[in-house]
Tab-separated table of C-alpha atoms in Angstrom:
chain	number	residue	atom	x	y	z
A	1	UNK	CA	108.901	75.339	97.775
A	2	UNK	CA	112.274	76.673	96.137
A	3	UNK	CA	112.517	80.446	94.742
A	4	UNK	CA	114.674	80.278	91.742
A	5	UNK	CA	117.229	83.054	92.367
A	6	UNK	CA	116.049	84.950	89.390
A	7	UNK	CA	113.182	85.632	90.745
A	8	UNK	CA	114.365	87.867	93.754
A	9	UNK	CA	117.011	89.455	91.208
A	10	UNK	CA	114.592	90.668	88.922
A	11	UNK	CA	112.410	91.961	92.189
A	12	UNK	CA	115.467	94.092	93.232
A	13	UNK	CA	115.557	95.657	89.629
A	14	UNK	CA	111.734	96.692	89.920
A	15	UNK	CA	112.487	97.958	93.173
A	16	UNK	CA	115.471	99.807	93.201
A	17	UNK	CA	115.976	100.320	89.204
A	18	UNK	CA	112.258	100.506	88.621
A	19	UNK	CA	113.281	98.354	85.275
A	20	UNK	CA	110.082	96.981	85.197
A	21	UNK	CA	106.199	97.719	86.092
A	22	UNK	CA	105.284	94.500	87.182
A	23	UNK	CA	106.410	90.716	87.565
A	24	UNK	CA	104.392	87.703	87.282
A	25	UNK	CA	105.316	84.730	88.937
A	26	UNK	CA	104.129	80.661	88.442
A	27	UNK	CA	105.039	77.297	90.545
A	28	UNK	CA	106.802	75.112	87.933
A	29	UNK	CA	108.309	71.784	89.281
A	30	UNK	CA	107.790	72.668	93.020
A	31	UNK	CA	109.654	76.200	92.571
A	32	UNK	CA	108.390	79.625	91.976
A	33	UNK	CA	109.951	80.858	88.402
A	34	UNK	CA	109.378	84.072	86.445
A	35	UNK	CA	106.555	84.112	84.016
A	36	UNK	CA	106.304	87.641	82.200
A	37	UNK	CA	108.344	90.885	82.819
A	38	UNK	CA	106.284	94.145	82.187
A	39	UNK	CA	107.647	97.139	80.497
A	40	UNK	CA	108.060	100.345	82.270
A	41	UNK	CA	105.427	102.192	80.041
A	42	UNK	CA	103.289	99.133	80.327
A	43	UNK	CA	99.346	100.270	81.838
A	44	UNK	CA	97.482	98.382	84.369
A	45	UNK	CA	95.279	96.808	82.252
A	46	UNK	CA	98.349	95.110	80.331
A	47	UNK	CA	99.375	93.589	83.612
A	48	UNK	CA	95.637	92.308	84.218
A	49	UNK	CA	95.975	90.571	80.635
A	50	UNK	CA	99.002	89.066	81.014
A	51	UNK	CA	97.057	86.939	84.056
A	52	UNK	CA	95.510	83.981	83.133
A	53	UNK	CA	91.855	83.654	83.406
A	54	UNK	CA	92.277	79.798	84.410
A	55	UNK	CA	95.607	79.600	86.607
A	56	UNK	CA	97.346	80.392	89.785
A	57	UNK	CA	99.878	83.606	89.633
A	58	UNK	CA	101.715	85.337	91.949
A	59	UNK	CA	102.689	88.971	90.824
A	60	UNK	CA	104.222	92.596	91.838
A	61	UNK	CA	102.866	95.882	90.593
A	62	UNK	CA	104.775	98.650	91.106
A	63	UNK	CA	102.142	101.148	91.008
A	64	UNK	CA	102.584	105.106	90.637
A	65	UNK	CA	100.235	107.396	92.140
A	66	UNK	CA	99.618	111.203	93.002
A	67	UNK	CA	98.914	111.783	96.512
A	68	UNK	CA	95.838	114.571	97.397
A	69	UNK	CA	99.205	117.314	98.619
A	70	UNK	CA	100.159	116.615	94.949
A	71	UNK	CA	103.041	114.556	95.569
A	72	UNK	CA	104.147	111.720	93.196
A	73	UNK	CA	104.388	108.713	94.919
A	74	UNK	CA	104.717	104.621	94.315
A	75	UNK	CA	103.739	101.733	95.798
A	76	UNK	CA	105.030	97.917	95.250
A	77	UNK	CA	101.775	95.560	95.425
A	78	UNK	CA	102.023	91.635	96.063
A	79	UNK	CA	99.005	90.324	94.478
A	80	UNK	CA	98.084	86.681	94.198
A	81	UNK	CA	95.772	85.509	91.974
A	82	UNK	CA	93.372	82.845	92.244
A	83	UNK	CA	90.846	82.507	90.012
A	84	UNK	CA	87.712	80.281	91.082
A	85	UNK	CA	88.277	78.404	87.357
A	86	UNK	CA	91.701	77.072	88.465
A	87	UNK	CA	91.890	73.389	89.841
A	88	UNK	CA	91.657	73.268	93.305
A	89	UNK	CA	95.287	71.726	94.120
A	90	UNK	CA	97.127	74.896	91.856
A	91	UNK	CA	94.462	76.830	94.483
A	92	UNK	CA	96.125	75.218	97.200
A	93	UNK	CA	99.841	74.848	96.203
A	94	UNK	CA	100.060	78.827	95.557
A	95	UNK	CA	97.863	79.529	99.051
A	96	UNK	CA	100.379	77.274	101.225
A	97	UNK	CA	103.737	78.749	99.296
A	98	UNK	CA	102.635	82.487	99.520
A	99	UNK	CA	103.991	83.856	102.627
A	100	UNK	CA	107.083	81.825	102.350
A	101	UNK	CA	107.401	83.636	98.652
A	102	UNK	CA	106.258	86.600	99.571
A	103	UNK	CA	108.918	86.874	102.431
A	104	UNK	CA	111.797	86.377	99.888
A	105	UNK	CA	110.195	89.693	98.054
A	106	UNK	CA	111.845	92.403	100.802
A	107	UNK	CA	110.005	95.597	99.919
A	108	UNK	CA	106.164	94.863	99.368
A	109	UNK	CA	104.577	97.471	100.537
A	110	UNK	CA	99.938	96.358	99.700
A	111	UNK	CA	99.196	92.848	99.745
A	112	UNK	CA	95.605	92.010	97.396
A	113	UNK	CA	94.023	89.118	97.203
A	114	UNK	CA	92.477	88.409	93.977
A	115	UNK	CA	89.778	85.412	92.633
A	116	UNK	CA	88.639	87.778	89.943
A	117	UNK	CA	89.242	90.828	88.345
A	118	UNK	CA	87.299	93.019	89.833
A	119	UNK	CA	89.021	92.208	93.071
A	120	UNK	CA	92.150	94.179	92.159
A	121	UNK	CA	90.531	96.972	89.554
A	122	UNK	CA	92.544	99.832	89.313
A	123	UNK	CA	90.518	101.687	91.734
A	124	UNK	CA	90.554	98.918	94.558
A	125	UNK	CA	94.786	99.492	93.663
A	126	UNK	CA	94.028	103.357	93.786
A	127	UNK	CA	92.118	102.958	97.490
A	128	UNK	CA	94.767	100.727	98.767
A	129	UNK	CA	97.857	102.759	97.567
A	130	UNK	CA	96.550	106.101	99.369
């Protein structure tokens, strides 16, 4: 499975820029290609709409939090989604190609697994962050 260069380009500007609050990611013609870039002020819940409720996506969440000493601190999350709608070969083509994607991604800090939404609610994000 080919990462279009893109891909890790636009990772390095949520990382290091913070130009973005999350990336979602699809397999199109056996490579992994950019499907939506999320604003900066963009909220958690837009990132859980812009998932599909019937398809495999692979995404990054770069997800600010206050620590209990009252320190600001962020996270990068890897999530891929899975939903139990999606055909079962788009199950297995994204479950096969996610560590190999995943390694191209230097700097994830929380890996989440997700077949439904309230797999990766804001407070399962919350719990893993801390």
């Amino acid at each position: 499975m080919a990462v279009h260069d893109d891909c890790k380009l636009r990772f390095q500007d949520l990382k290091a820029r913070r130009s973005y609050r999350f990336i979602v990611f699809k397999i199109e013609e056996q490579q992994v290609v950019i499907d939506k870039l999320g604003d900066p002020s963009d909220s958690y819940d837009d990132f859980m709409a812009s998932l599909p409720s019937n398809e495999c996506r692979y995404a990054v969440y770069d997800f600010d939090f206050t620590t209990d000493e009252n320190c600001q601190k962020s996270k990068i999350f890897f999530i891929a989604w899975s939903p139990d709608i999606s055909r079962v070969r788009m199950k297995m083509v994204y479950a096969s190609s996610k560590d190999r994607f995943k390694r191209e991604l230097d700097g994830i800090q929380v890996e989440l697994q997700a077949t439904d939404p309230s797999e990766m609610s804001l407070d399962i994000v919350k719990a893993r962050a801390i």
